[in-house]
Short mmCIF file of C-alpha atoms and ligand atoms in Angstrom, two decimals:
data_model
loop_
_atom_site.label_atom_id
_atom_site.label_comp_id
_atom_site.label_asym_id
_atom_site.label_seq_id
_atom_site.Cartn_x
_atom_site.Cartn_y
_atom_site.Cartn_z
CA MET A 1 -26.72 -34.81 151.93
CA PRO A 2 -25.76 -37.28 149.19
CA SER A 3 -22.56 -39.25 149.69
CA PRO A 4 -19.60 -37.90 147.76
CA LEU A 5 -19.06 -41.44 146.57
CA THR A 6 -22.20 -42.54 144.79
CA LYS A 7 -22.02 -46.05 143.42
CA PRO A 8 -19.77 -46.52 140.38
CA ARG A 9 -21.68 -47.39 137.23
CA PRO A 10 -20.59 -49.43 134.23
CA ARG A 11 -18.73 -47.38 131.65
CA THR A 12 -21.20 -47.21 128.82
CA PRO A 13 -20.06 -45.45 125.67
CA ARG A 14 -22.04 -42.38 124.61
CA ALA A 15 -22.72 -41.62 120.98
CA ASN A 16 -20.60 -38.85 119.54
CA PHE A 17 -22.27 -35.45 120.02
CA SER A 18 -22.23 -34.04 116.54
CA PRO A 19 -25.14 -31.70 115.82
CA SER A 20 -25.93 -30.84 112.23
CA PRO A 21 -26.20 -27.12 111.39
CA GLN A 22 -29.96 -27.19 110.75
CA GLU A 23 -31.10 -29.28 113.71
CA PRO A 24 -32.62 -27.55 116.74
CA CYS A 25 -29.87 -26.41 119.10
CA PHE A 26 -29.17 -28.71 122.04
CA CYS A 27 -29.55 -25.74 124.42
CA GLY A 28 -33.33 -25.70 123.93
CA SER A 29 -33.51 -22.24 122.33
CA GLY A 30 -35.55 -23.62 119.42
CA LYS A 31 -33.16 -21.99 116.95
CA PRO A 32 -31.13 -24.08 114.50
CA PHE A 33 -27.73 -25.06 115.87
CA ARG A 34 -25.97 -22.95 113.21
CA ASP A 35 -27.77 -19.79 114.42
CA CYS A 36 -27.26 -20.54 118.10
CA CYS A 37 -24.50 -22.43 119.92
CA GLY A 38 -22.90 -23.48 116.63
CA SER A 39 -22.89 -20.01 115.07
CA ALA A 40 -19.88 -18.91 113.04
CA LYS A 41 -20.57 -15.20 113.73
CA ARG A 42 -17.77 -13.26 115.32
CA ASP A 43 -19.90 -11.38 117.87
CA ARG A 44 -21.74 -14.48 119.10
CA LEU A 45 -22.24 -15.45 122.74
CA PRO A 46 -20.36 -18.40 124.28
CA PRO A 47 -22.15 -21.72 123.75
CA HIS A 48 -24.64 -22.98 126.31
CA GLY A 49 -22.75 -24.42 129.29
CA VAL A 50 -19.60 -22.31 128.90
CA GLY A 51 -19.30 -19.70 131.65
CA ILE A 52 -16.88 -16.79 131.43
CA VAL A 53 -16.33 -14.39 134.33
CA PRO A 54 -13.96 -11.59 133.25
CA GLY A 55 -11.87 -10.14 136.07
CA PHE A 56 -12.54 -12.98 138.50
CA LEU A 57 -8.96 -12.51 139.61
CA ASP A 58 -7.62 -9.00 140.15
CA PRO A 59 -4.87 -8.03 137.64
CA ASP A 60 -2.52 -7.12 140.52
CA ILE A 61 -2.91 -10.61 141.98
CA CYS A 62 -2.30 -12.16 138.56
CA ARG A 63 0.90 -10.15 138.19
CA SER A 64 2.21 -11.01 141.66
CA TRP A 65 1.44 -14.70 141.13
CA ILE A 66 3.31 -14.74 137.83
CA THR A 67 6.31 -12.96 139.38
CA HIS A 68 6.50 -15.78 141.92
CA LEU A 69 5.76 -18.57 139.44
CA HIS A 70 8.55 -17.47 137.10
CA ARG A 71 11.05 -18.57 139.77
CA GLN A 72 9.38 -21.89 140.54
CA PRO A 73 10.54 -25.33 139.35
CA ARG A 74 8.59 -26.76 136.43
CA LEU A 75 8.39 -30.06 134.68
CA PRO A 76 7.15 -30.97 131.22
CA LEU A 77 3.94 -32.98 131.43
CA GLY A 78 4.85 -36.52 130.40
CA THR A 79 3.16 -39.35 128.59
CA VAL A 80 1.22 -41.91 130.57
CA GLU A 81 -0.95 -44.48 128.84
CA ALA A 82 -4.13 -45.29 130.75
CA PRO A 83 -3.23 -48.85 131.78
CA ASP A 84 -6.73 -50.30 131.76
CA ARG A 85 -7.77 -48.97 128.37
CA GLY A 86 -4.77 -48.90 126.12
CA ILE A 87 -5.86 -45.41 125.07
CA SER A 88 -4.07 -42.29 126.22
CA HIS A 89 -6.26 -40.40 128.58
CA SER A 90 -6.70 -36.77 127.63
CA GLU A 91 -5.13 -35.57 130.84
CA THR A 92 -1.99 -37.63 130.47
CA THR A 93 -1.18 -37.51 126.77
CA HIS A 94 1.96 -35.80 125.66
CA GLY A 95 4.31 -36.13 122.75
CA GLY A 96 3.05 -33.80 120.05
CA ASP A 97 -0.42 -33.67 121.60
CA ARG A 98 0.39 -31.53 124.54
CA ILE A 99 3.33 -29.23 125.01
CA THR A 100 3.13 -27.49 128.33
CA ASP A 101 4.95 -27.31 131.65
CA LEU A 102 3.50 -27.96 135.06
CA VAL A 103 4.80 -25.33 137.48
CA LYS A 104 5.04 -25.90 141.22
CA ALA A 105 2.87 -23.41 143.06
CA GLY A 106 5.19 -23.26 146.10
CA ARG A 107 4.03 -20.73 148.67
CA LEU A 108 1.04 -19.83 146.47
CA ARG A 109 -0.47 -23.31 146.87
CA ARG A 110 -3.02 -22.37 149.53
CA ASP A 111 -3.92 -19.06 147.93
CA ILE A 112 -4.54 -20.68 144.54
CA ASP A 113 -6.54 -23.52 146.09
CA ARG A 114 -8.66 -21.06 148.04
CA ARG A 115 -9.44 -18.87 144.99
CA VAL A 116 -10.36 -21.90 142.92
CA GLU A 117 -12.54 -23.26 145.72
CA ARG A 118 -14.37 -19.90 145.85
CA ALA A 119 -14.99 -20.10 142.10
CA TYR A 120 -16.57 -23.55 142.48
CA GLN A 121 -18.55 -22.80 145.63
CA ASP A 122 -19.62 -19.18 145.19
CA ILE A 123 -20.06 -18.96 141.41
CA ILE A 124 -20.42 -22.30 139.65
CA ALA A 125 -22.41 -24.32 142.24
CA PRO A 126 -25.18 -21.68 142.61
CA LEU A 127 -25.34 -21.16 138.83
CA ARG A 128 -25.78 -24.86 138.20
CA GLY A 129 -27.96 -25.42 141.29
CA ARG A 130 -25.79 -28.36 142.36
CA ARG A 131 -23.20 -29.13 145.00
CA PHE A 132 -19.62 -30.19 144.51
CA ALA A 133 -18.13 -33.23 146.25
CA TRP A 134 -14.49 -32.42 145.48
CA PHE A 135 -12.13 -30.63 143.15
CA GLU A 136 -8.73 -31.68 141.93
CA TYR A 137 -5.69 -29.73 143.10
CA PRO A 138 -5.38 -26.80 140.70
CA GLN A 139 -2.48 -27.17 138.29
CA VAL A 140 -0.42 -24.18 137.20
CA LEU A 141 0.42 -24.55 133.51
CA ARG A 142 2.89 -22.58 131.48
CA TYR A 143 2.86 -22.62 127.67
CA GLU A 144 5.90 -21.37 125.78
CA PRO A 145 5.79 -20.33 122.11
CA GLY A 146 4.86 -23.49 120.21
CA GLY A 147 3.10 -24.86 123.31
CA TRP A 148 -0.43 -26.12 122.83
CA TYR A 149 -2.84 -28.83 123.85
CA ARG A 150 -4.52 -30.82 121.11
CA ALA A 151 -8.33 -31.21 121.08
CA HIS A 152 -9.46 -33.36 123.98
CA ALA A 153 -12.26 -33.87 126.47
CA ASP A 154 -11.40 -33.69 130.15
CA SER A 155 -13.46 -36.65 131.36
CA GLU A 156 -14.02 -38.87 128.33
CA VAL A 157 -11.95 -40.85 125.87
CA CYS A 158 -12.90 -41.43 122.25
CA SER A 159 -13.27 -44.86 120.68
CA PRO A 160 -10.75 -45.62 117.91
CA ASP A 161 -13.49 -45.25 115.26
CA GLY A 162 -14.45 -41.82 116.63
CA ARG A 163 -18.11 -42.79 117.06
CA SER A 164 -18.45 -42.94 120.82
CA TRP A 165 -16.96 -41.61 124.01
CA THR A 166 -16.60 -43.24 127.41
CA LYS A 167 -16.23 -41.48 130.73
CA GLY A 168 -12.91 -42.48 132.26
CA ILE A 169 -12.59 -40.12 135.20
CA ASP A 170 -15.07 -38.51 137.56
CA ARG A 171 -14.96 -34.92 136.39
CA ASP A 172 -18.12 -32.92 135.76
CA ILE A 173 -16.86 -29.35 135.51
CA SER A 174 -13.61 -28.07 134.07
CA LEU A 175 -12.20 -24.77 135.32
CA LEU A 176 -9.58 -22.48 133.83
CA LEU A 177 -8.21 -19.33 135.40
CA TYR A 178 -6.11 -17.19 133.08
CA LEU A 179 -3.29 -15.22 134.66
CA ASN A 180 -2.07 -13.11 131.75
CA ASP A 181 -2.80 -12.00 128.21
CA ASP A 182 0.54 -10.62 127.00
CA PHE A 183 0.99 -13.41 124.48
CA GLN A 184 -0.17 -14.11 120.94
CA GLY A 185 -2.05 -17.22 119.89
CA GLY A 186 -3.18 -19.52 122.68
CA GLU A 187 -6.94 -19.12 122.20
CA LEU A 188 -9.23 -21.61 123.88
CA ARG A 189 -11.21 -23.24 121.09
CA PHE A 190 -14.36 -25.38 121.44
CA LEU A 191 -14.37 -27.35 118.23
CA LYS A 192 -17.96 -28.57 118.17
CA PHE A 193 -19.29 -25.04 118.69
CA ARG A 194 -16.90 -23.18 116.40
CA TYR A 195 -16.25 -20.90 119.34
CA SER A 196 -12.91 -19.45 120.46
CA HIS A 197 -12.15 -17.44 123.55
CA ARG A 198 -9.21 -15.09 123.62
CA PRO A 199 -8.05 -15.25 127.28
CA ARG A 200 -7.72 -12.04 129.29
CA ALA A 201 -5.80 -11.83 132.56
CA GLY A 202 -8.13 -12.72 135.45
CA ASP A 203 -10.72 -14.57 133.32
CA LEU A 204 -12.49 -17.50 134.94
CA VAL A 205 -13.79 -19.99 132.35
CA PHE A 206 -15.74 -23.13 133.15
CA PHE A 207 -17.68 -25.75 131.20
CA PRO A 208 -18.86 -29.38 131.42
CA SER A 209 -15.97 -31.86 131.20
CA ASP A 210 -17.64 -34.21 128.71
CA HIS A 211 -16.90 -34.54 125.00
CA ARG A 212 -19.50 -32.04 123.84
CA TYR A 213 -16.99 -29.50 125.10
CA VAL A 214 -13.97 -30.90 123.28
CA HIS A 215 -11.46 -28.07 123.38
CA GLN A 216 -8.01 -27.15 122.27
CA ALA A 217 -5.43 -24.68 123.53
CA GLU A 218 -4.20 -23.17 120.28
CA PRO A 219 -0.44 -22.91 119.79
CA VAL A 220 1.16 -19.94 121.49
CA LYS A 221 2.94 -17.75 118.93
CA THR A 222 4.83 -15.32 121.15
CA GLY A 223 5.11 -14.79 124.90
CA LEU A 224 4.22 -17.13 127.73
CA ARG A 225 0.68 -18.27 128.49
CA TRP A 226 -0.09 -18.90 132.16
CA VAL A 227 -3.24 -20.71 133.25
CA VAL A 228 -4.53 -22.51 136.34
CA ALA A 229 -6.60 -25.65 135.59
CA SER A 230 -8.82 -27.75 137.83
CA TRP A 231 -11.74 -30.20 137.59
CA ALA A 232 -14.56 -30.90 140.00
CA ALA A 233 -17.27 -33.50 140.55
CA PHE A 234 -20.88 -32.92 141.59
CA THR A 235 -22.25 -34.83 144.59
CA ASP A 236 -25.18 -36.30 142.66
CA GLU A 237 -23.49 -37.48 139.48
CA PRO A 238 -23.03 -41.27 139.08
CA ARG A 239 -19.38 -42.28 139.40
CA VAL A 240 -17.22 -44.38 137.13
CA ARG A 241 -14.55 -44.96 139.79
CA ASP A 242 -14.85 -45.94 143.43
CA GLN A 243 -12.40 -43.26 144.59
CA PRO A 244 -11.98 -39.58 143.82
CA PRO A 245 -8.91 -38.81 141.67
CA PRO A 246 -5.81 -39.03 143.89
CA ALA A 247 -5.05 -35.32 144.18
CA SER A 248 -8.48 -34.07 145.22
CA ILE A 249 -9.71 -31.66 147.86
CA MET A 250 -12.98 -32.85 149.43
CA LEU A 251 -15.70 -30.22 149.90
ZN1 LIG B 301 -27.96 -23.05 121.53
#
């Protein structure tokens, strides 16, 4: 079995993924990007790499979790500049870029961790044919009206000129678990694919953490939007750090 800590590699910037409408789609379908993963049609499929499992979580469980979470302490996610880069890392930006609260899971901690672990191990790992080394402690996020999260990639930061991206954290898969849908706005939008997903309670959504999958949580218009977020690393992916992120559960 490969070590969960493969050797860190130098952080080489990757050219900005920016397919033109007429070029062959990156998914290998042979169709032009505009008729495939970059289609503007309303009834299109999710882009290659984005997995959606409706009803992964039972609606009754979603409701009971939210009832508990309403009473839990929460804190606004604050601004932290990545000290070694001088660029805000996607995960830690705030100000106008990200308006959301982190809610303490309390007695749900183990239950949430276990459900998220099952999503990684039973659904995503077999689909991708790879094994996970760890996942980061799932975060419970609460968006009020006006809350949003500006376009970002979960593992990479953009150069100031916008031409290249560099991996800053060892995340290969991003996971979202939606707990409710009684709000307006708040779609999950993948900018490079012109694709939006309207969350439904119980939806599991996952996708690669790199900048091809730059995404935005659109502003919530009414209601509260509840979502659980986590990130995981494959065993066989080269690392950029010599340690897993601090709040990680080893698999
Ligand atoms: Zn495609």
